[in-house]
Amino acid sequence: MEQTKHTVVLSGVTALRALRRERRISSEITWDPVELNEQIDAMRRATCLSSLIDLEDLERLGVLVENEQVDLAVGRIAKRTATPPVIAHCIGNLGEGGLMRIAKELYTLSPAALTLDLARDSSFEGLLALMEELSGNWSLPERPLGTNELDDSLDFIDKPCGYYESAPALDLEELRSFHAAATRMRGRKAAETAVKYAVGGSRSPMEAIMNCVFALPHEYGGLNCRPVETNRKIAMDETAHALSGLPYVIADAYLPRFNTILEYNGSYHDDATIRRRDEARTLGLMSMGIDVYRLNSDQLRDPNALEAIARMIYRRSGRFFRPRAKCYQQKHLQLLNGLRKAFGLN
């Protein structure tokens, strides 16, 4: 952008759109983190007046979509009088690590700060889904799913919902540290539970749904099989190696309390060769006393099927599955459907 005494700081939905675009194009975040002094200066100079913003430049950078509002952050309430298409958000207590630099004089909330900024207007399930997306090895497209506005050029390779492979945008420990330090940032309280129970590390939206539903405690509609360790490497012993032909496996989700693995099987696993490989892998793991449950897309839309699997997991370990949370069935359905909706799934 041209040299100016003003800065532009993306926030809200606009920052999320920019973040998803960056992950789609670069498969990682290439923006520069900024030091605290630069962050303070950028917020001090931030503007929300469209007359001072080169909107065409933002459009060229892929940040702005025609005929849509632009969410910008400003550092002082006095600067909050925005002019269309800008919507201003006053963020006066942004903690260290809260901004990243996209280009000269153009900044965006960092992924960690963005989760708190969006928390005020998000459901618990929607915010949990966002944290799973940002900490996972995938990203949703910039525009909402299910709107029939997706470009034909977007290749989703027959996936259950459109997503791209990408390096994580943040680490959950980084998010928790930022959350703990941002004691005066709006949205912190609303994000508290989701920050606590996010699992992270998933490789697809369907894995994220599986991980969250099995990890969360009963009071939030989960199946209380936590902790859930994603992408856990398990070395095969001699017998398991002979049976599977594998020296080790990487489990989608490992439940150490139950010595159990959960795997999400997409349509890719319907191929006969892949199916035989999966069967050999399962046989090897079972020889080591590890139970394996393979879930498909139909089961991940059926709360009764998921609860039945949880009951089997509990029973195999000599435990009883006894949800004592008030209105548990309703909460279980709300969690599952809320996560699916957030990921654009029916």
PDB file of N, CA and C in Angstrom, residues 184-283:
ATOM      1  N   ARG A 184      -7.802  -8.346  29.497  1.00  0.00           N
ATOM      2  CA  ARG A 184      -8.709  -7.209  29.305  1.00  0.00           C
ATOM      3  C   ARG A 184      -9.296  -7.150  27.899  1.00  0.00           C
ATOM      4  N   MET A 185      -9.042  -8.169  27.097  1.00  0.00           N
ATOM      5  CA  MET A 185      -9.558  -8.165  25.731  1.00  0.00           C
ATOM      6  C   MET A 185     -10.983  -8.695  25.701  1.00  0.00           C
ATOM      7  N   ARG A 186     -11.856  -7.988  25.021  1.00  0.00           N
ATOM      8  CA  ARG A 186     -13.236  -8.434  24.888  1.00  0.00           C
ATOM      9  C   ARG A 186     -13.282  -9.767  24.141  1.00  0.00           C
ATOM     10  N   GLY A 187     -14.153 -10.647  24.579  1.00  0.00           N
ATOM     11  CA  GLY A 187     -14.261 -11.961  23.964  1.00  0.00           C
ATOM     12  C   GLY A 187     -13.532 -13.042  24.733  1.00  0.00           C
ATOM     13  N   ARG A 188     -12.692 -12.622  25.695  1.00  0.00           N
ATOM     14  CA  ARG A 188     -11.913 -13.609  26.437  1.00  0.00           C
ATOM     15  C   ARG A 188     -12.810 -14.554  27.228  1.00  0.00           C
ATOM     16  N   LYS A 189     -13.805 -14.009  27.914  1.00  0.00           N
ATOM     17  CA  LYS A 189     -14.695 -14.830  28.726  1.00  0.00           C
ATOM     18  C   LYS A 189     -15.501 -15.785  27.853  1.00  0.00           C
ATOM     19  N   ALA A 190     -15.998 -15.270  26.718  1.00  0.00           N
ATOM     20  CA  ALA A 190     -16.799 -16.100  25.825  1.00  0.00           C
ATOM     21  C   ALA A 190     -15.983 -17.251  25.241  1.00  0.00           C
ATOM     22  N   ALA A 191     -14.673 -17.049  25.101  1.00  0.00           N
ATOM     23  CA  ALA A 191     -13.817 -18.068  24.490  1.00  0.00           C
ATOM     24  C   ALA A 191     -13.267 -19.069  25.493  1.00  0.00           C
ATOM     25  N   GLU A 192     -13.475 -18.827  26.776  1.00  0.00           N
ATOM     26  CA  GLU A 192     -12.786 -19.580  27.823  1.00  0.00           C
ATOM     27  C   GLU A 192     -12.978 -21.091  27.720  1.00  0.00           C
ATOM     28  N   THR A 193     -14.220 -21.552  27.568  1.00  0.00           N
ATOM     29  CA  THR A 193     -14.483 -22.990  27.545  1.00  0.00           C
ATOM     30  C   THR A 193     -13.931 -23.641  26.289  1.00  0.00           C
ATOM     31  N   ALA A 194     -14.127 -22.994  25.143  1.00  0.00           N
ATOM     32  CA  ALA A 194     -13.618 -23.547  23.890  1.00  0.00           C
ATOM     33  C   ALA A 194     -12.099 -23.642  23.916  1.00  0.00           C
ATOM     34  N   VAL A 195     -11.428 -22.621  24.460  1.00  0.00           N
ATOM     35  CA  VAL A 195      -9.966 -22.650  24.583  1.00  0.00           C
ATOM     36  C   VAL A 195      -9.530 -23.838  25.443  1.00  0.00           C
ATOM     37  N   LYS A 196     -10.268 -24.100  26.496  1.00  0.00           N
ATOM     38  CA  LYS A 196      -9.910 -25.176  27.421  1.00  0.00           C
ATOM     39  C   LYS A 196     -10.028 -26.552  26.789  1.00  0.00           C
ATOM     40  N   TYR A 197     -11.069 -26.770  25.983  1.00  0.00           N
ATOM     41  CA  TYR A 197     -11.359 -28.120  25.511  1.00  0.00           C
ATOM     42  C   TYR A 197     -10.993 -28.383  24.052  1.00  0.00           C
ATOM     43  N   ALA A 198     -10.488 -27.398  23.322  1.00  0.00           N
ATOM     44  CA  ALA A 198     -10.076 -27.636  21.937  1.00  0.00           C
ATOM     45  C   ALA A 198      -9.017 -28.740  21.892  1.00  0.00           C
ATOM     46  N   VAL A 199      -9.087 -29.567  20.862  1.00  0.00           N
ATOM     47  CA  VAL A 199      -8.186 -30.724  20.745  1.00  0.00           C
ATOM     48  C   VAL A 199      -7.013 -30.415  19.826  1.00  0.00           C
ATOM     49  N   GLY A 200      -7.293 -29.919  18.621  1.00  0.00           N
ATOM     50  CA  GLY A 200      -6.250 -29.540  17.681  1.00  0.00           C
ATOM     51  C   GLY A 200      -5.627 -30.730  16.970  1.00  0.00           C
ATOM     52  N   GLY A 201      -4.867 -30.422  15.911  1.00  0.00           N
ATOM     53  CA  GLY A 201      -4.083 -31.442  15.227  1.00  0.00           C
ATOM     54  C   GLY A 201      -4.840 -32.303  14.237  1.00  0.00           C
ATOM     55  N   SER A 202      -6.094 -31.983  13.955  1.00  0.00           N
ATOM     56  CA  SER A 202      -6.860 -32.808  13.017  1.00  0.00           C
ATOM     57  C   SER A 202      -6.374 -32.576  11.589  1.00  0.00           C
ATOM     58  N   ARG A 203      -6.698 -33.547  10.717  1.00  0.00           N
ATOM     59  CA  ARG A 203      -6.290 -33.439   9.319  1.00  0.00           C
ATOM     60  C   ARG A 203      -7.473 -33.214   8.378  1.00  0.00           C
ATOM     61  N   SER A 204      -8.650 -33.036   8.933  1.00  0.00           N
ATOM     62  CA  SER A 204      -9.836 -32.741   8.136  1.00  0.00           C
ATOM     63  C   SER A 204     -10.948 -32.286   9.079  1.00  0.00           C
ATOM     64  N   PRO A 205     -11.975 -31.626   8.551  1.00  0.00           N
ATOM     65  CA  PRO A 205     -13.116 -31.252   9.397  1.00  0.00           C
ATOM     66  C   PRO A 205     -13.783 -32.458  10.048  1.00  0.00           C
ATOM     67  N   MET A 206     -13.876 -33.577   9.339  1.00  0.00           N
ATOM     68  CA  MET A 206     -14.520 -34.762   9.896  1.00  0.00           C
ATOM     69  C   MET A 206     -13.730 -35.311  11.084  1.00  0.00           C
ATOM     70  N   GLU A 207     -12.412 -35.310  10.972  1.00  0.00           N
ATOM     71  CA  GLU A 207     -11.584 -35.720  12.117  1.00  0.00           C
ATOM     72  C   GLU A 207     -11.798 -34.774  13.293  1.00  0.00           C
ATOM     73  N   ALA A 208     -11.906 -33.478  12.998  1.00  0.00           N
ATOM     74  CA  ALA A 208     -12.107 -32.505  14.077  1.00  0.00           C
ATOM     75  C   ALA A 208     -13.415 -32.770  14.811  1.00  0.00           C
ATOM     76  N   ILE A 209     -14.474 -33.088  14.064  1.00  0.00           N
ATOM     77  CA  ILE A 209     -15.761 -33.411  14.688  1.00  0.00           C
ATOM     78  C   ILE A 209     -15.610 -34.646  15.565  1.00  0.00           C
ATOM     79  N   MET A 210     -14.993 -35.689  15.023  1.00  0.00           N
ATOM     80  CA  MET A 210     -14.789 -36.925  15.783  1.00  0.00           C
ATOM     81  C   MET A 210     -14.017 -36.651  17.075  1.00  0.00           C
ATOM     82  N   ASN A 211     -12.929 -35.917  16.960  1.00  0.00           N
ATOM     83  CA  ASN A 211     -12.087 -35.650  18.125  1.00  0.00           C
ATOM     84  C   ASN A 211     -12.838 -34.877  19.209  1.00  0.00           C
ATOM     85  N   CYS A 212     -13.553 -33.833  18.806  1.00  0.00           N
ATOM     86  CA  CYS A 212     -14.257 -33.002  19.786  1.00  0.00           C
ATOM     87  C   CYS A 212     -15.402 -33.753  20.456  1.00  0.00           C
ATOM     88  N   VAL A 213     -16.181 -34.484  19.670  1.00  0.00           N
ATOM     89  CA  VAL A 213     -17.326 -35.200  20.239  1.00  0.00           C
ATOM     90  C   VAL A 213     -16.864 -36.240  21.254  1.00  0.00           C
ATOM     91  N   PHE A 214     -15.768 -36.920  20.975  1.00  0.00           N
ATOM     92  CA  PHE A 214     -15.293 -37.934  21.914  1.00  0.00           C
ATOM     93  C   PHE A 214     -14.510 -37.327  23.075  1.00  0.00           C
ATOM     94  N   ALA A 215     -13.924 -36.149  22.881  1.00  0.00           N
ATOM     95  CA  ALA A 215     -13.075 -35.568  23.920  1.00  0.00           C
ATOM     96  C   ALA A 215     -13.845 -34.773  24.965  1.00  0.00           C
ATOM     97  N   LEU A 216     -14.857 -34.039  24.534  1.00  0.00           N
ATOM     98  CA  LEU A 216     -15.520 -33.112  25.463  1.00  0.00           C
ATOM     99  C   LEU A 216     -16.255 -33.862  26.578  1.00  0.00           C
ATOM    100  N   PRO A 217     -16.324 -33.261  27.761  1.00  0.00           N
ATOM    101  CA  PRO A 217     -17.060 -33.881  28.872  1.00  0.00           C
ATOM    102  C   PRO A 217     -18.564 -33.864  28.610  1.00  0.00           C
ATOM    103  N   HIS A 218     -19.274 -34.676  29.378  1.00  0.00           N
ATOM    104  CA  HIS A 218     -20.718 -34.817  29.187  1.00  0.00           C
ATOM    105  C   HIS A 218     -21.453 -33.486  29.318  1.00  0.00           C
ATOM    106  N   GLU A 219     -20.988 -32.614  30.181  1.00  0.00           N
ATOM    107  CA  GLU A 219     -21.720 -31.361  30.419  1.00  0.00           C
ATOM    108  C   GLU A 219     -21.754 -30.466  29.190  1.00  0.00           C
ATOM    109  N   TYR A 220     -20.857 -30.712  28.223  1.00  0.00           N
ATOM    110  CA  TYR A 220     -20.863 -29.944  26.982  1.00  0.00           C
ATOM    111  C   TYR A 220     -21.326 -30.791  25.801  1.00  0.00           C
ATOM    112  N   GLY A 221     -21.890 -31.958  26.076  1.00  0.00           N
ATOM    113  CA  GLY A 221     -22.432 -32.796  25.014  1.00  0.00           C
ATOM    114  C   GLY A 221     -21.467 -33.807  24.445  1.00  0.00           C
ATOM    115  N   GLY A 222     -20.251 -33.885  25.010  1.00  0.00           N
ATOM    116  CA  GLY A 222     -19.269 -34.844  24.515  1.00  0.00           C
ATOM    117  C   GLY A 222     -19.432 -36.219  25.135  1.00  0.00           C
ATOM    118  N   LEU A 223     -18.599 -37.144  24.681  1.00  0.00           N
ATOM    119  CA  LEU A 223     -18.672 -38.536  25.137  1.00  0.00           C
ATOM    120  C   LEU A 223     -17.658 -38.839  26.238  1.00  0.00           C
ATOM    121  N   ASN A 224     -16.902 -37.829  26.648  1.00  0.00           N
ATOM    122  CA  ASN A 224     -16.017 -37.910  27.821  1.00  0.00           C
ATOM    123  C   ASN A 224     -15.000 -39.053  27.728  1.00  0.00           C
ATOM    124  N   CYS A 225     -14.356 -39.163  26.565  1.00  0.00           N
ATOM    125  CA  CYS A 225     -13.292 -40.165  26.395  1.00  0.00           C
ATOM    126  C   CYS A 225     -11.916 -39.505  26.429  1.00  0.00           C
ATOM    127  N   ARG A 226     -11.849 -38.298  26.917  1.00  0.00           N
ATOM    128  CA  ARG A 226     -10.592 -37.562  26.956  1.00  0.00           C
ATOM    129  C   ARG A 226      -9.603 -38.205  27.910  1.00  0.00           C
ATOM    130  N   PRO A 227      -8.299 -37.890  27.723  1.00  0.00           N
ATOM    131  CA  PRO A 227      -7.758 -37.026  26.672  1.00  0.00           C
ATOM    132  C   PRO A 227      -7.724 -37.725  25.317  1.00  0.00           C
ATOM    133  N   VAL A 228      -7.732 -36.904  24.258  1.00  0.00           N
ATOM    134  CA  VAL A 228      -7.598 -37.402  22.893  1.00  0.00           C
ATOM    135  C   VAL A 228      -6.275 -36.883  22.347  1.00  0.00           C
ATOM    136  N   GLU A 229      -5.406 -37.797  21.976  1.00  0.00           N
ATOM    137  CA  GLU A 229      -4.097 -37.422  21.427  1.00  0.00           C
ATOM    138  C   GLU A 229      -4.135 -37.619  19.922  1.00  0.00           C
ATOM    139  N   THR A 230      -3.994 -36.538  19.181  1.00  0.00           N
ATOM    140  CA  THR A 230      -4.069 -36.627  17.725  1.00  0.00           C
ATOM    141  C   THR A 230      -2.699 -36.941  17.126  1.00  0.00           C
ATOM    142  N   ASN A 231      -2.734 -37.666  16.003  1.00  0.00           N
ATOM    143  CA  ASN A 231      -1.512 -38.012  15.254  1.00  0.00           C
ATOM    144  C   ASN A 231      -0.463 -38.685  16.138  1.00  0.00           C
ATOM    145  N   ARG A 232      -0.930 -39.567  17.003  1.00  0.00           N
ATOM    146  CA  ARG A 232      -0.047 -40.273  17.927  1.00  0.00           C
ATOM    147  C   ARG A 232       0.713 -41.381  17.176  1.00  0.00           C
ATOM    148  N   LYS A 233       2.032 -41.367  17.288  1.00  0.00           N
ATOM    149  CA  LYS A 233       2.863 -42.401  16.677  1.00  0.00           C
ATOM    150  C   LYS A 233       2.958 -43.599  17.617  1.00  0.00           C
ATOM    151  N   ILE A 234       2.606 -44.770  17.105  1.00  0.00           N
ATOM    152  CA  ILE A 234       2.628 -45.995  17.902  1.00  0.00           C
ATOM    153  C   ILE A 234       3.542 -47.005  17.222  1.00  0.00           C
ATOM    154  N   ALA A 235       4.613 -47.377  17.897  1.00  0.00           N
ATOM    155  CA  ALA A 235       5.559 -48.352  17.346  1.00  0.00           C
ATOM    156  C   ALA A 235       4.970 -49.755  17.445  1.00  0.00           C
ATOM    157  N   MET A 236       5.115 -50.525  16.371  1.00  0.00           N
ATOM    158  CA  MET A 236       4.628 -51.898  16.345  1.00  0.00           C
ATOM    159  C   MET A 236       5.669 -52.836  16.962  1.00  0.00           C
ATOM    160  N   ASP A 237       5.214 -53.791  17.775  1.00  0.00           N
ATOM    161  CA  ASP A 237       6.151 -54.798  18.259  1.00  0.00           C
ATOM    162  C   ASP A 237       6.373 -55.833  17.149  1.00  0.00           C
ATOM    163  N   GLU A 238       7.158 -56.837  17.430  1.00  0.00           N
ATOM    164  CA  GLU A 238       7.551 -57.787  16.389  1.00  0.00           C
ATOM    165  C   GLU A 238       6.348 -58.492  15.760  1.00  0.00           C
ATOM    166  N   THR A 239       5.419 -58.938  16.607  1.00  0.00           N
ATOM    167  CA  THR A 239       4.236 -59.632  16.091  1.00  0.00           C
ATOM    168  C   THR A 239       3.375 -58.700  15.265  1.00  0.00           C
ATOM    169  N   ALA A 240       3.134 -57.504  15.795  1.00  0.00           N
ATOM    170  CA  ALA A 240       2.301 -56.538  15.088  1.00  0.00           C
ATOM    171  C   ALA A 240       2.931 -56.134  13.759  1.00  0.00           C
ATOM    172  N   HIS A 241       4.254 -56.025  13.755  1.00  0.00           N
ATOM    173  CA  HIS A 241       4.965 -55.692  12.521  1.00  0.00           C
ATOM    174  C   HIS A 241       4.778 -56.783  11.485  1.00  0.00           C
ATOM    175  N   ALA A 242       4.883 -58.041  11.921  1.00  0.00           N
ATOM    176  CA  ALA A 242       4.709 -59.165  11.003  1.00  0.00           C
ATOM    177  C   ALA A 242       3.290 -59.219  10.438  1.00  0.00           C
ATOM    178  N   LEU A 243       2.309 -58.910  11.270  1.00  0.00           N
ATOM    179  CA  LEU A 243       0.914 -58.971  10.829  1.00  0.00           C
ATOM    180  C   LEU A 243       0.535 -57.818   9.907  1.00  0.00           C
ATOM    181  N   SER A 244       1.084 -56.630  10.176  1.00  0.00           N
ATOM    182  CA  SER A 244       0.675 -55.439   9.436  1.00  0.00           C
ATOM    183  C   SER A 244       1.647 -55.028   8.342  1.00  0.00           C
ATOM    184  N   GLY A 245       2.912 -55.441   8.487  1.00  0.00           N
ATOM    185  CA  GLY A 245       3.933 -54.991   7.559  1.00  0.00           C
ATOM    186  C   GLY A 245       4.381 -53.572   7.811  1.00  0.00           C
ATOM    187  N   LEU A 246       4.010 -53.026   8.977  1.00  0.00           N
ATOM    188  CA  LEU A 246       4.325 -51.638   9.300  1.00  0.00           C
ATOM    189  C   LEU A 246       5.192 -51.556  10.553  1.00  0.00           C
ATOM    190  N   PRO A 247       6.234 -50.717  10.543  1.00  0.00           N
ATOM    191  CA  PRO A 247       7.047 -50.552  11.753  1.00  0.00           C
ATOM    192  C   PRO A 247       6.354 -49.690  12.814  1.00  0.00           C
ATOM    193  N   TYR A 248       5.442 -48.830  12.360  1.00  0.00           N
ATOM    194  CA  TYR A 248       4.688 -47.965  13.273  1.00  0.00           C
ATOM    195  C   TYR A 248       3.438 -47.473  12.549  1.00  0.00           C
ATOM    196  N   VAL A 249       2.509 -46.904  13.307  1.00  0.00           N
ATOM    197  CA  VAL A 249       1.333 -46.271  12.708  1.00  0.00           C
ATOM    198  C   VAL A 249       1.171 -44.882  13.319  1.00  0.00           C
ATOM    199  N   ILE A 250       0.526 -44.004  12.584  1.00  0.00           N
ATOM    200  CA  ILE A 250       0.144 -42.689  13.084  1.00  0.00           C
ATOM    201  C   ILE A 250      -1.374 -42.719  13.250  1.00  0.00           C
ATOM    202  N   ALA A 251      -1.824 -42.707  14.483  1.00  0.00           N
ATOM    203  CA  ALA A 251      -3.261 -42.802  14.765  1.00  0.00           C
ATOM    204  C   ALA A 251      -3.924 -41.446  14.615  1.00  0.00           C
ATOM    205  N   ASP A 252      -5.096 -41.422  13.973  1.00  0.00           N
ATOM    206  CA  ASP A 252      -5.858 -40.174  13.897  1.00  0.00           C
ATOM    207  C   ASP A 252      -6.109 -39.632  15.299  1.00  0.00           C
ATOM    208  N   ALA A 253      -6.602 -40.504  16.180  1.00  0.00           N
ATOM    209  CA  ALA A 253      -6.891 -40.101  17.563  1.00  0.00           C
ATOM    210  C   ALA A 253      -6.664 -41.292  18.483  1.00  0.00           C
ATOM    211  N   TYR A 254      -5.833 -41.098  19.494  1.00  0.00           N
ATOM    212  CA  TYR A 254      -5.543 -42.146  20.464  1.00  0.00           C
ATOM    213  C   TYR A 254      -6.126 -41.748  21.806  1.00  0.00           C
ATOM    214  N   LEU A 255      -6.847 -42.691  22.431  1.00  0.00           N
ATOM    215  CA  LEU A 255      -7.455 -42.461  23.738  1.00  0.00           C
ATOM    216  C   LEU A 255      -6.658 -43.240  24.777  1.00  0.00           C
ATOM    217  N   PRO A 256      -5.678 -42.634  25.426  1.00  0.00           N
ATOM    218  CA  PRO A 256      -4.787 -43.377  26.332  1.00  0.00           C
ATOM    219  C   PRO A 256      -5.509 -43.982  27.525  1.00  0.00           C
ATOM    220  N   ARG A 257      -6.582 -43.359  27.967  1.00  0.00           N
ATOM    221  CA  ARG A 257      -7.311 -43.888  29.120  1.00  0.00           C
ATOM    222  C   ARG A 257      -7.965 -45.228  28.795  1.00  0.00           C
ATOM    223  N   PHE A 258      -8.215 -45.459  27.502  1.00  0.00           N
ATOM    224  CA  PHE A 258      -8.898 -46.681  27.082  1.00  0.00           C
ATOM    225  C   PHE A 258      -8.026 -47.570  26.191  1.00  0.00           C
ATOM    226  N   ASN A 259      -6.795 -47.141  25.912  1.00  0.00           N
ATOM    227  CA  ASN A 259      -5.897 -47.855  24.997  1.00  0.00           C
ATOM    228  C   ASN A 259      -6.628 -48.160  23.687  1.00  0.00           C
ATOM    229  N   THR A 260      -7.209 -47.113  23.126  1.00  0.00           N
ATOM    230  CA  THR A 260      -8.079 -47.242  21.959  1.00  0.00           C
ATOM    231  C   THR A 260      -7.723 -46.198  20.913  1.00  0.00           C
ATOM    232  N   ILE A 261      -7.864 -46.584  19.644  1.00  0.00           N
ATOM    233  CA  ILE A 261      -7.630 -45.671  18.530  1.00  0.00           C
ATOM    234  C   ILE A 261      -8.945 -45.426  17.800  1.00  0.00           C
ATOM    235  N   LEU A 262      -9.189 -44.160  17.455  1.00  0.00           N
ATOM    236  CA  LEU A 262     -10.303 -43.785  16.586  1.00  0.00           C
ATOM    237  C   LEU A 262      -9.727 -43.349  15.246  1.00  0.00           C
ATOM    238  N   GLU A 263     -10.287 -43.865  14.175  1.00  0.00           N
ATOM    239  CA  GLU A 263      -9.863 -43.489  12.834  1.00  0.00           C
ATOM    240  C   GLU A 263     -11.078 -43.024  12.046  1.00  0.00           C
ATOM    241  N   TYR A 264     -10.903 -41.924  11.312  1.00  0.00           N
ATOM    242  CA  TYR A 264     -11.968 -41.524  10.393  1.00  0.00           C
ATOM    243  C   TYR A 264     -11.653 -42.079   9.018  1.00  0.00           C
ATOM    244  N   ASN A 265     -12.581 -42.846   8.455  1.00  0.00           N
ATOM    245  CA  ASN A 265     -12.421 -43.425   7.127  1.00  0.00           C
ATOM    246  C   ASN A 265     -13.310 -42.697   6.128  1.00  0.00           C
ATOM    247  N   GLY A 266     -12.709 -41.856   5.297  1.00  0.00           N
ATOM    248  CA  GLY A 266     -13.442 -41.217   4.214  1.00  0.00           C
ATOM    249  C   GLY A 266     -13.615 -42.182   3.056  1.00  0.00           C
ATOM    250  N   SER A 267     -14.174 -41.688   1.960  1.00  0.00           N
ATOM    251  CA  SER A 267     -14.443 -42.550   0.806  1.00  0.00           C
ATOM    252  C   SER A 267     -13.168 -43.146   0.220  1.00  0.00           C
ATOM    253  N   TYR A 268     -12.042 -42.485   0.463  1.00  0.00           N
ATOM    254  CA  TYR A 268     -10.736 -42.985   0.017  1.00  0.00           C
ATOM    255  C   TYR A 268     -10.492 -44.401   0.514  1.00  0.00           C
ATOM    256  N   HIS A 269     -11.009 -44.714   1.698  1.00  0.00           N
ATOM    257  CA  HIS A 269     -10.770 -46.024   2.307  1.00  0.00           C
ATOM    258  C   HIS A 269     -11.671 -47.116   1.732  1.00  0.00           C
ATOM    259  N   ASP A 270     -12.570 -46.769   0.798  1.00  0.00           N
ATOM    260  CA  ASP A 270     -13.422 -47.778   0.173  1.00  0.00           C
ATOM    261  C   ASP A 270     -12.679 -48.577  -0.889  1.00  0.00           C
ATOM    262  N   ASP A 271     -11.558 -48.050  -1.356  1.00  0.00           N
ATOM    263  CA  ASP A 271     -10.748 -48.767  -2.338  1.00  0.00           C
ATOM    264  C   ASP A 271     -10.287 -50.100  -1.758  1.00  0.00           C
ATOM    265  N   ALA A 272     -10.359 -51.156  -2.556  1.00  0.00           N
ATOM    266  CA  ALA A 272     -10.059 -52.509  -2.067  1.00  0.00           C
ATOM    267  C   ALA A 272      -8.642 -52.610  -1.512  1.00  0.00           C
ATOM    268  N   THR A 273      -7.688 -51.999  -2.194  1.00  0.00           N
ATOM    269  CA  THR A 273      -6.295 -52.078  -1.721  1.00  0.00           C
ATOM    270  C   THR A 273      -6.130 -51.369  -0.384  1.00  0.00           C
ATOM    271  N   ILE A 274      -6.732 -50.198  -0.276  1.00  0.00           N
ATOM    272  CA  ILE A 274      -6.659 -49.441   0.973  1.00  0.00           C
ATOM    273  C   ILE A 274      -7.360 -50.199   2.088  1.00  0.00           C
ATOM    274  N   ARG A 275      -8.484 -50.827   1.766  1.00  0.00           N
ATOM    275  CA  ARG A 275      -9.238 -51.573   2.777  1.00  0.00           C
ATOM    276  C   ARG A 275      -8.416 -52.738   3.324  1.00  0.00           C
ATOM    277  N   ARG A 276      -7.716 -53.437   2.440  1.00  0.00           N
ATOM    278  CA  ARG A 276      -6.863 -54.556   2.904  1.00  0.00           C
ATOM    279  C   ARG A 276      -5.725 -54.041   3.777  1.00  0.00           C
ATOM    280  N   ARG A 277      -5.170 -52.902   3.411  1.00  0.00           N
ATOM    281  CA  ARG A 277      -4.100 -52.308   4.224  1.00  0.00           C
ATOM    282  C   ARG A 277      -4.623 -51.930   5.606  1.00  0.00           C
ATOM    283  N   ASP A 278      -5.830 -51.348   5.631  1.00  0.00           N
ATOM    284  CA  ASP A 278      -6.433 -50.967   6.916  1.00  0.00           C
ATOM    285  C   ASP A 278      -6.687 -52.188   7.796  1.00  0.00           C
ATOM    286  N   GLU A 279      -7.146 -53.268   7.177  1.00  0.00           N
ATOM    287  CA  GLU A 279      -7.426 -54.487   7.940  1.00  0.00           C
ATOM    288  C   GLU A 279      -6.147 -55.065   8.548  1.00  0.00           C
ATOM    289  N   ALA A 280      -5.056 -55.051   7.780  1.00  0.00           N
ATOM    290  CA  ALA A 280      -3.777 -55.551   8.296  1.00  0.00           C
ATOM    291  C   ALA A 280      -3.266 -54.653   9.416  1.00  0.00           C
ATOM    292  N   ARG A 281      -3.415 -53.379   9.248  1.00  0.00           N
ATOM    293  CA  ARG A 281      -2.997 -52.419  10.276  1.00  0.00           C
ATOM    294  C   ARG A 281      -3.789 -52.642  11.566  1.00  0.00           C
ATOM    295  N   THR A 282      -5.105 -52.813  11.438  1.00  0.00           N
ATOM    296  CA  THR A 282      -5.952 -53.055  12.606  1.00  0.00           C
ATOM    297  C   THR A 282      -5.579 -54.357  13.298  1.00  0.00           C
ATOM    298  N   LEU A 283      -5.306 -55.389  12.509  1.00  0.00           N
ATOM    299  CA  LEU A 283      -4.916 -56.686  13.080  1.00  0.00           C
ATOM    300  C   LEU A 283      -3.634 -56.557  13.892  1.00  0.00           C
TER     301      LEU A 283
END
